[in-house]
PDB file of C-alpha atoms and ligand atoms in Angstrom:
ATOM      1  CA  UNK F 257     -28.529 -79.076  62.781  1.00  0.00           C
ATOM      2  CA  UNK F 258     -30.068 -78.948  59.030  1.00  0.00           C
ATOM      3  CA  UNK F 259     -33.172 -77.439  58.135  1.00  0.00           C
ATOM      4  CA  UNK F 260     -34.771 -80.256  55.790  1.00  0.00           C
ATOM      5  CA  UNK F 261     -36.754 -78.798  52.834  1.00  0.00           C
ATOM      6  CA  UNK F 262     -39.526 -81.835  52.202  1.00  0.00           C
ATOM      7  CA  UNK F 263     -40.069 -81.506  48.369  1.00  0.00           C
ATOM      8  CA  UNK F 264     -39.677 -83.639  45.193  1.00  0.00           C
ATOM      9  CA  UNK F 265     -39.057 -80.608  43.422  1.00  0.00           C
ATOM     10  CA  UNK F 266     -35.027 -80.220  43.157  1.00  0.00           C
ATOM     11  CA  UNK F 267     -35.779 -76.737  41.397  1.00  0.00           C
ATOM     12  CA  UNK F 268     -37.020 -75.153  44.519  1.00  0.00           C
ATOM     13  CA  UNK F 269     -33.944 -76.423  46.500  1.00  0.00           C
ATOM     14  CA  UNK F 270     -31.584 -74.912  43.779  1.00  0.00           C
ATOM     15  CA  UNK F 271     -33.502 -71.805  44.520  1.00  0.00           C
ATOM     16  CA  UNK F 272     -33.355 -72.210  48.005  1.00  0.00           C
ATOM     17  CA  UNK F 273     -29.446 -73.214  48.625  1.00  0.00           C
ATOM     18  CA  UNK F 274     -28.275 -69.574  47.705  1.00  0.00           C
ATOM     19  CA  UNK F 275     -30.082 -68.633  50.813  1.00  0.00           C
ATOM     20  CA  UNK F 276     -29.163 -70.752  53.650  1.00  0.00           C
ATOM     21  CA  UNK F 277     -25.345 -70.355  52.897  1.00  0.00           C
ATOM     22  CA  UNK F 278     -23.677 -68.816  56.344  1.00  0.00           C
ATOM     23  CA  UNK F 279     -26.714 -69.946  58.145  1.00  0.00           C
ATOM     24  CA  UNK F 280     -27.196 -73.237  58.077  1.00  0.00           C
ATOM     25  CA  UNK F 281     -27.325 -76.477  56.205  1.00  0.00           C
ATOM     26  CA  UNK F 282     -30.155 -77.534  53.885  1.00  0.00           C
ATOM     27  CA  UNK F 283     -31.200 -81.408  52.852  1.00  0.00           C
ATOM     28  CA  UNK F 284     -33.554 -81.832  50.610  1.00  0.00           C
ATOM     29  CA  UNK F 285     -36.047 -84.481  51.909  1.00  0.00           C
ATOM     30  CA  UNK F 286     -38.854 -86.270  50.543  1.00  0.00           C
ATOM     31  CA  UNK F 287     -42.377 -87.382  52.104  1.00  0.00           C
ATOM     32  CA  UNK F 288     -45.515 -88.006  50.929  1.00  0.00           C
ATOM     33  CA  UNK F 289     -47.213 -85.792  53.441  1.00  0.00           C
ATOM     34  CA  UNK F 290     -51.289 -85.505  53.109  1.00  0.00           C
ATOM     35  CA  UNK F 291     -51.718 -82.758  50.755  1.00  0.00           C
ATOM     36  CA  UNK F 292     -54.861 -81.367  52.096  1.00  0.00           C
ATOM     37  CA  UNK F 293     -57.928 -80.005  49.558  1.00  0.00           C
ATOM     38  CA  UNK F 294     -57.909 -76.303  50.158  1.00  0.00           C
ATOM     39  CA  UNK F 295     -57.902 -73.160  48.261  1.00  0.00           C
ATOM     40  CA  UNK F 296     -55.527 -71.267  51.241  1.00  0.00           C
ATOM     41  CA  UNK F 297     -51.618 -72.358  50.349  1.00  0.00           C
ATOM     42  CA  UNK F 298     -50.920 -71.456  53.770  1.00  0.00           C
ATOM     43  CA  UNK F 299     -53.234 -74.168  55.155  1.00  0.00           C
ATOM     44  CA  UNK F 300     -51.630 -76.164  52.772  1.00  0.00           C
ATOM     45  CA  UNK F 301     -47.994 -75.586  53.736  1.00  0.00           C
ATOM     46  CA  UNK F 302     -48.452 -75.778  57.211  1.00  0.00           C
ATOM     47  CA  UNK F 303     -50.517 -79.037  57.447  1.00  0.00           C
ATOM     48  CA  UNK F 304     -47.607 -80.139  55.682  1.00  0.00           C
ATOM     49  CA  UNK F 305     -45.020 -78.769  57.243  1.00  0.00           C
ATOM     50  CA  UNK F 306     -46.590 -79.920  60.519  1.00  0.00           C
ATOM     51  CA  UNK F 307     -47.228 -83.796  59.518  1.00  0.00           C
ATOM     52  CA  UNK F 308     -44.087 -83.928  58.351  1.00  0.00           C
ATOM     53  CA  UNK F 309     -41.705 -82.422  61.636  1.00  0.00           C
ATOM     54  CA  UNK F 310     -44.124 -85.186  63.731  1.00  0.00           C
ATOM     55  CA  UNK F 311     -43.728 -87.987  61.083  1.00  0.00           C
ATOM     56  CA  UNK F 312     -39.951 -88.142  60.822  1.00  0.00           C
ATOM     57  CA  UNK F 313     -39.340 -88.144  64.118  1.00  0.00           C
ATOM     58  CA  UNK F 314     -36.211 -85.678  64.964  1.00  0.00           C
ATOM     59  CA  UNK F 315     -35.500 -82.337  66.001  1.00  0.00           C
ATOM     60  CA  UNK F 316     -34.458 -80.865  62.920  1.00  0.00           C
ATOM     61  CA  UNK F 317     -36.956 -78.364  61.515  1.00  0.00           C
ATOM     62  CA  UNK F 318     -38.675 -78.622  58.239  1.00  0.00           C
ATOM     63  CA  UNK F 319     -40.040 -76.416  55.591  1.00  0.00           C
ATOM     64  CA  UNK F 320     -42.533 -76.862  52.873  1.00  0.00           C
ATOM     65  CA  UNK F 321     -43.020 -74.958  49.996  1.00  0.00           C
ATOM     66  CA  UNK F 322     -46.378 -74.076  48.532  1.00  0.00           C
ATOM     67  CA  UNK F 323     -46.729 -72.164  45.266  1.00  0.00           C
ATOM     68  CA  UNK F 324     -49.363 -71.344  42.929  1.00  0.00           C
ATOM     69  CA  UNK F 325     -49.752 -69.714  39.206  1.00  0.00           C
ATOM     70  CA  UNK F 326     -52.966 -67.136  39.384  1.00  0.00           C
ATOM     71  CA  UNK F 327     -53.901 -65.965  36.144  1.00  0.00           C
ATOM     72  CA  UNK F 328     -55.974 -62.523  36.683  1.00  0.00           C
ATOM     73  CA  UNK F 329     -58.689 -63.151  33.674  1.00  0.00           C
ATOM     74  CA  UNK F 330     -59.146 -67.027  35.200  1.00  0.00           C
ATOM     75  CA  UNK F 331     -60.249 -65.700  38.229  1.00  0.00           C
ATOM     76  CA  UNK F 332     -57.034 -66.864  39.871  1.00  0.00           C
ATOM     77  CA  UNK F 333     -56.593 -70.213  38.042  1.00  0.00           C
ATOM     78  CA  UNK F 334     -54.882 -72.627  38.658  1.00  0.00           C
ATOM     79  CA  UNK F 335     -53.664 -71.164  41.923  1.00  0.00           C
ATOM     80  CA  UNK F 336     -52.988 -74.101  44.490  1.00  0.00           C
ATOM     81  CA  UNK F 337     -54.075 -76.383  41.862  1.00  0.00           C
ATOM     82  CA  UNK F 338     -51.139 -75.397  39.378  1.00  0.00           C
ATOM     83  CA  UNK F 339     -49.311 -78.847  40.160  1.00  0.00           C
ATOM     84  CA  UNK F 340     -52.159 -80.900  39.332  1.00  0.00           C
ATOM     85  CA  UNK F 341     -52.657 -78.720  36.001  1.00  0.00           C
ATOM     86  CA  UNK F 342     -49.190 -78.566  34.919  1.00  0.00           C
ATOM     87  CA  UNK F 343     -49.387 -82.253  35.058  1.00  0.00           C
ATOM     88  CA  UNK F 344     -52.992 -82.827  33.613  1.00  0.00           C
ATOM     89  CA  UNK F 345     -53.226 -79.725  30.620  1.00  0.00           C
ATOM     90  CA  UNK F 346     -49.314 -78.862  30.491  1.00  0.00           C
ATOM     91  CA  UNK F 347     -47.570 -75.068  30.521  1.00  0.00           C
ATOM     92  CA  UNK F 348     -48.233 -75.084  26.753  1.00  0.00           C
ATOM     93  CA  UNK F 349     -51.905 -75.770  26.885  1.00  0.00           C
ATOM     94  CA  UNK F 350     -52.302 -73.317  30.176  1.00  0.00           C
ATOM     95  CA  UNK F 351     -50.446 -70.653  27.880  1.00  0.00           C
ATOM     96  CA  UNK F 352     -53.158 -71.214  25.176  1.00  0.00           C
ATOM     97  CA  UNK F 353     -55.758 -70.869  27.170  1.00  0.00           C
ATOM     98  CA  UNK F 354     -54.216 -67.194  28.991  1.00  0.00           C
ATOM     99  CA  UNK F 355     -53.318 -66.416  25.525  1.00  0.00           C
ATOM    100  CA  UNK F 356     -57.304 -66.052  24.001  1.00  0.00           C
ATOM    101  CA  UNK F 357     -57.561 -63.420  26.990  1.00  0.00           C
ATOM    102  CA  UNK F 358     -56.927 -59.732  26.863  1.00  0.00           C
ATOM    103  CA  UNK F 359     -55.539 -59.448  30.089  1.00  0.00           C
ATOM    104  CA  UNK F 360     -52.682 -61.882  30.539  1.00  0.00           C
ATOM    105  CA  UNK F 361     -51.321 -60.490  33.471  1.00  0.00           C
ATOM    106  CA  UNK F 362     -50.588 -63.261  36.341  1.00  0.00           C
ATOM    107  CA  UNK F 363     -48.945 -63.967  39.196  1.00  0.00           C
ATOM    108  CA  UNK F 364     -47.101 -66.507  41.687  1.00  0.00           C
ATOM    109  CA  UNK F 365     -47.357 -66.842  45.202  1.00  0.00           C
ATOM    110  CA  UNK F 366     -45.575 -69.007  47.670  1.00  0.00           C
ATOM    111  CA  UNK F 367     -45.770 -69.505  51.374  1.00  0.00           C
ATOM    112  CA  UNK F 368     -43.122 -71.381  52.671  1.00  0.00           C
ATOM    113  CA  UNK F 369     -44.308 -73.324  56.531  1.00  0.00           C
ATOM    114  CA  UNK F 370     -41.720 -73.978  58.540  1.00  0.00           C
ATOM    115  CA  UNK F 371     -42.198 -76.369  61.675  1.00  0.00           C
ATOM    116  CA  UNK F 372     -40.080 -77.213  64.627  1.00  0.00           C
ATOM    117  CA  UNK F 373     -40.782 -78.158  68.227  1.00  0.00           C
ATOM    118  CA  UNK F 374     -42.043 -74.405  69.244  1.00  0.00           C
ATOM    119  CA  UNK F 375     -44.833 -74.471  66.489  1.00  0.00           C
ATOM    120  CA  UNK F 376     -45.410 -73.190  63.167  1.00  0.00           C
ATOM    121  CA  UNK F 377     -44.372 -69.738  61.332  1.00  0.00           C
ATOM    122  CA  UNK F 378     -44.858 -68.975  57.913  1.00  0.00           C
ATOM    123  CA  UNK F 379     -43.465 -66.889  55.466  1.00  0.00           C
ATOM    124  CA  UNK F 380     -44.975 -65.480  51.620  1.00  0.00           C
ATOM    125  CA  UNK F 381     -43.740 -64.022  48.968  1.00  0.00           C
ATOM    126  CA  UNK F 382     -45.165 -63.233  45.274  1.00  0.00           C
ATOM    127  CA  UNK F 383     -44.344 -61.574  42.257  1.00  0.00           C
ATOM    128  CA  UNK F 384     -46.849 -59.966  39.370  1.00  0.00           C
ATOM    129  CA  UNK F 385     -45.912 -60.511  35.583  1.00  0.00           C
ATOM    130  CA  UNK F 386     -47.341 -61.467  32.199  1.00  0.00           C
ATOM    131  CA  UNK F 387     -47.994 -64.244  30.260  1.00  0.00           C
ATOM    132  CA  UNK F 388     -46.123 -64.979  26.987  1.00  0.00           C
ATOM    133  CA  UNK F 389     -45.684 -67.742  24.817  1.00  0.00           C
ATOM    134  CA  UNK F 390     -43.078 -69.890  26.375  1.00  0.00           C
ATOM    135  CA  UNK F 391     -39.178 -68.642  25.832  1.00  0.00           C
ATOM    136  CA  UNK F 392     -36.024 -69.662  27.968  1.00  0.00           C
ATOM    137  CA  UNK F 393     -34.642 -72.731  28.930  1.00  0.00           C
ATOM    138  CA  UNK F 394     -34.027 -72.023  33.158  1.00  0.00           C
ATOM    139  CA  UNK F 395     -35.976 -72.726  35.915  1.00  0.00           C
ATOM    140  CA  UNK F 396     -38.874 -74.737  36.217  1.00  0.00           C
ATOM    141  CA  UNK F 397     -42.422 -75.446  36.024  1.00  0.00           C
ATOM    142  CA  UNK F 398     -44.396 -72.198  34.836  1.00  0.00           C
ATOM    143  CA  UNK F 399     -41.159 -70.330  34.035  1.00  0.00           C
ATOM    144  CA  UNK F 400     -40.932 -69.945  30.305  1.00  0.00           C
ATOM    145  CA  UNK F 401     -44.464 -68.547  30.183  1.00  0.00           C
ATOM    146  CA  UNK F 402     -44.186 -65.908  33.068  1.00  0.00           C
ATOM    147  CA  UNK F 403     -42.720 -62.620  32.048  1.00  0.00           C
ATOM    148  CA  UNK F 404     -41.324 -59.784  34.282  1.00  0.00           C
ATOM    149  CA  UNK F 405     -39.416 -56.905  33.137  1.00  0.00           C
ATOM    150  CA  UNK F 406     -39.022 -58.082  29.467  1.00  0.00           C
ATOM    151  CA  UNK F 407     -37.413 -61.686  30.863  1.00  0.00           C
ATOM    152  CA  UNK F 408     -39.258 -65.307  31.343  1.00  0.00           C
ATOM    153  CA  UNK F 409     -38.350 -66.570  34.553  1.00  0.00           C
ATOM    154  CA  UNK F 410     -36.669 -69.323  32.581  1.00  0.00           C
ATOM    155  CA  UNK F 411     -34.461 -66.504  30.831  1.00  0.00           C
ATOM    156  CA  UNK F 412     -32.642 -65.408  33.836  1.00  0.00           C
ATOM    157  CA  UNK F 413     -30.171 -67.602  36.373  1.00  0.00           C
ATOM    158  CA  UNK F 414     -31.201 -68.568  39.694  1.00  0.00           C
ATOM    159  CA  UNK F 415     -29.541 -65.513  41.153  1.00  0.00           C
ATOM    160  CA  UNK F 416     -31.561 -63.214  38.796  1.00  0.00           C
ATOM    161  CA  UNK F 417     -34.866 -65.152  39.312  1.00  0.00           C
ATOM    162  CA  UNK F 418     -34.505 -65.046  43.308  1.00  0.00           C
ATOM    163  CA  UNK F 419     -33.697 -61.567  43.579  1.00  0.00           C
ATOM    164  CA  UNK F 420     -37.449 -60.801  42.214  1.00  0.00           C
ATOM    165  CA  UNK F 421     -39.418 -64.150  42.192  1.00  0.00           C
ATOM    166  CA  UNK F 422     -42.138 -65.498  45.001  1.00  0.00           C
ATOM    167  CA  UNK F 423     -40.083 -68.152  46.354  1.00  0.00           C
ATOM    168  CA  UNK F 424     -37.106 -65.614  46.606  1.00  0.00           C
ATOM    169  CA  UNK F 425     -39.099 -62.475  48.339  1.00  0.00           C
ATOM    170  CA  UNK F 426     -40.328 -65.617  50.995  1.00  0.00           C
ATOM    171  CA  UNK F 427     -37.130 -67.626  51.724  1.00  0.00           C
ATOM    172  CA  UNK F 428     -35.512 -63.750  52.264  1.00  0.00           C
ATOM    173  CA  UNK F 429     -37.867 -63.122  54.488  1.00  0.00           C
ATOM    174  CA  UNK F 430     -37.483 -66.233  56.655  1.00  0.00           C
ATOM    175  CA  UNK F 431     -33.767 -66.224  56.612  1.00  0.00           C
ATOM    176  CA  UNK F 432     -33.957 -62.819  58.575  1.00  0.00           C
ATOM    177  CA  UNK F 433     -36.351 -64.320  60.992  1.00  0.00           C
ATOM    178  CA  UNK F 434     -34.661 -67.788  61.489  1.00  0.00           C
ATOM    179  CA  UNK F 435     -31.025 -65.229  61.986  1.00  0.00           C
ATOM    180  CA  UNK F 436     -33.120 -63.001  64.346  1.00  0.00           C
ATOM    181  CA  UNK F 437     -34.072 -66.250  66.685  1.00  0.00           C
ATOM    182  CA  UNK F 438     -30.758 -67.632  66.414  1.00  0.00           C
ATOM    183  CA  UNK F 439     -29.286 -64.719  68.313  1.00  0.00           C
TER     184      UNK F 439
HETATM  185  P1  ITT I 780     -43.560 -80.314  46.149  1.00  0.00           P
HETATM  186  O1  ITT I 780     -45.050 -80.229  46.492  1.00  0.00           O
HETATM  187  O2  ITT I 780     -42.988 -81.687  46.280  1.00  0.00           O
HETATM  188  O3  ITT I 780     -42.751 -79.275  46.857  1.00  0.00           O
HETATM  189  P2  ITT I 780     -44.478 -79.393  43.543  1.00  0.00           P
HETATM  190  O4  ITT I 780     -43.724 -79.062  42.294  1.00  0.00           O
HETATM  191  O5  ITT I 780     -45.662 -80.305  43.431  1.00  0.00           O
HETATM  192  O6  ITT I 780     -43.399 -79.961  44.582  1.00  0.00           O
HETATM  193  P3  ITT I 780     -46.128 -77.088  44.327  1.00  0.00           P
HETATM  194  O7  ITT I 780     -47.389 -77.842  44.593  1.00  0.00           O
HETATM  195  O8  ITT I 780     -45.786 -76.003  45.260  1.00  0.00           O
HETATM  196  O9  ITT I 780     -44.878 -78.076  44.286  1.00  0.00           O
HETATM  197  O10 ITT I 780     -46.029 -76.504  42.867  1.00  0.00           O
HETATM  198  C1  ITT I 780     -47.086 -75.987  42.197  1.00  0.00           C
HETATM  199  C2  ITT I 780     -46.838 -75.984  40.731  1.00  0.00           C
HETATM  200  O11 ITT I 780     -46.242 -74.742  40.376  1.00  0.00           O
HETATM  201  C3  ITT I 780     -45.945 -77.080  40.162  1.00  0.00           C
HETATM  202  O12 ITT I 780     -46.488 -77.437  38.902  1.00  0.00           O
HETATM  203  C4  ITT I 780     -44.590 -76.396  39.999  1.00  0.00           C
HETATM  204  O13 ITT I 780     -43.854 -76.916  38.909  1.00  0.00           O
HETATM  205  C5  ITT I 780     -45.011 -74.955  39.741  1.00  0.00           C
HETATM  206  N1  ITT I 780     -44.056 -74.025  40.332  1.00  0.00           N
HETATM  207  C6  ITT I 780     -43.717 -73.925  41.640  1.00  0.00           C
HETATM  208  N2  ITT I 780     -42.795 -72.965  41.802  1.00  0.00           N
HETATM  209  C7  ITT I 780     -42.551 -72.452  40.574  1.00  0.00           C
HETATM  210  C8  ITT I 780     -41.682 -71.477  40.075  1.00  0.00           C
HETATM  211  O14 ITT I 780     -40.849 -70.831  40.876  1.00  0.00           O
HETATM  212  N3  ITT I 780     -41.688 -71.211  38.767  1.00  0.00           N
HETATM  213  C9  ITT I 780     -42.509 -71.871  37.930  1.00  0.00           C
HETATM  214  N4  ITT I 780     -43.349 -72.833  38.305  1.00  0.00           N
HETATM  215  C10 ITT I 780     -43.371 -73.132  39.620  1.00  0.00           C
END
């Protein structure tokens, strides 16, 4: 059995391979599931997560991944728009906007929805840094303007960036449920 991860974004797979070693296989799967309007990434994740397990039609389980940028002195901005920003204003132009505030402290979330037969779980995960005009040339996305410890998230590797990032705090949580059930 695989667990297929429904994304288009192979940056989030990277991230999540190092996890699912010694417990199962992962396949990265795309599908234009209904991405519904809502400010709550969980009901995001699972309406997706949920279409999707019914739409394709086998018993493998799925997993969707919903993350957000929330810049503190935007009142949270872009949050679970920051896909539709990054590809509207840009990281750049996001980074100029944080930068004219005082407080440039920020941070991501992600809730990862994972569907099979039995239902729905879901898992979060988030991590609070600052934002800095961009530096580093790893990761993805928001990365070279988010700042923890002195590092971008595009600074470090993907082992560095998973052992303290959002997506990395959720898919460690799940892996120790998903091993828990397998038992
Ligand atoms: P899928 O919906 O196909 O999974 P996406 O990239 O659109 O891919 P999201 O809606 O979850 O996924 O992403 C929200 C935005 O945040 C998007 O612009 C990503 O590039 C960015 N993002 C997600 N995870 C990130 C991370 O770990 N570091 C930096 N930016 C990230």
């Amino acid at each position: 059995m695989a667990i297929r991860f429904v994304t288009g974004n192979e940056g989030k797979v990277r991230e999540a391979r190092e996890y699912f070693d010694g417990i199962e296989s992962v396949e990265q799967v795309q599908y234009d599931y209904t991405e519904i309007q809502s400010d709550s990434l969980e009901d995001i994740a699972i309406s997706g997560a949920r279409e999707t397990f019914e739409a394709l039609g086998s018993d493998d389980p799925v997993i969707v991944d919903d993350t957000g940028l929330f810049v503190d002195a935007l009142g949270g901005f872009p949050g679970p728009y920051s896909a539709y920003v990054e590809d509207t204003v840009g990281v750049e132009r996001l980074w100029r906007l944080a930068s004219a505030e005082d407080n440039r402290r920020a941070h991501f979330r992600t809730v990862l929805a994972y569907a099979d037969e039995d239902g729905t779980e879901t898992f979060e995960g988030s991590v609070a840094g600052t934002l800095v005009a961009p530096r580093g040339k790893g990761g993805f996305g928001y990365d070279p303007i988010f700042e923890y410890n002195g590092q971008t998230l595009a600074e470090m590797n993907t082992e560095e960036k998973n052992a303290i990032s959002h997506r990395g705090r959720a898919l460690a949580e799940f892996v120790e449920w998903y091993a828990d059930r397998e038992e």
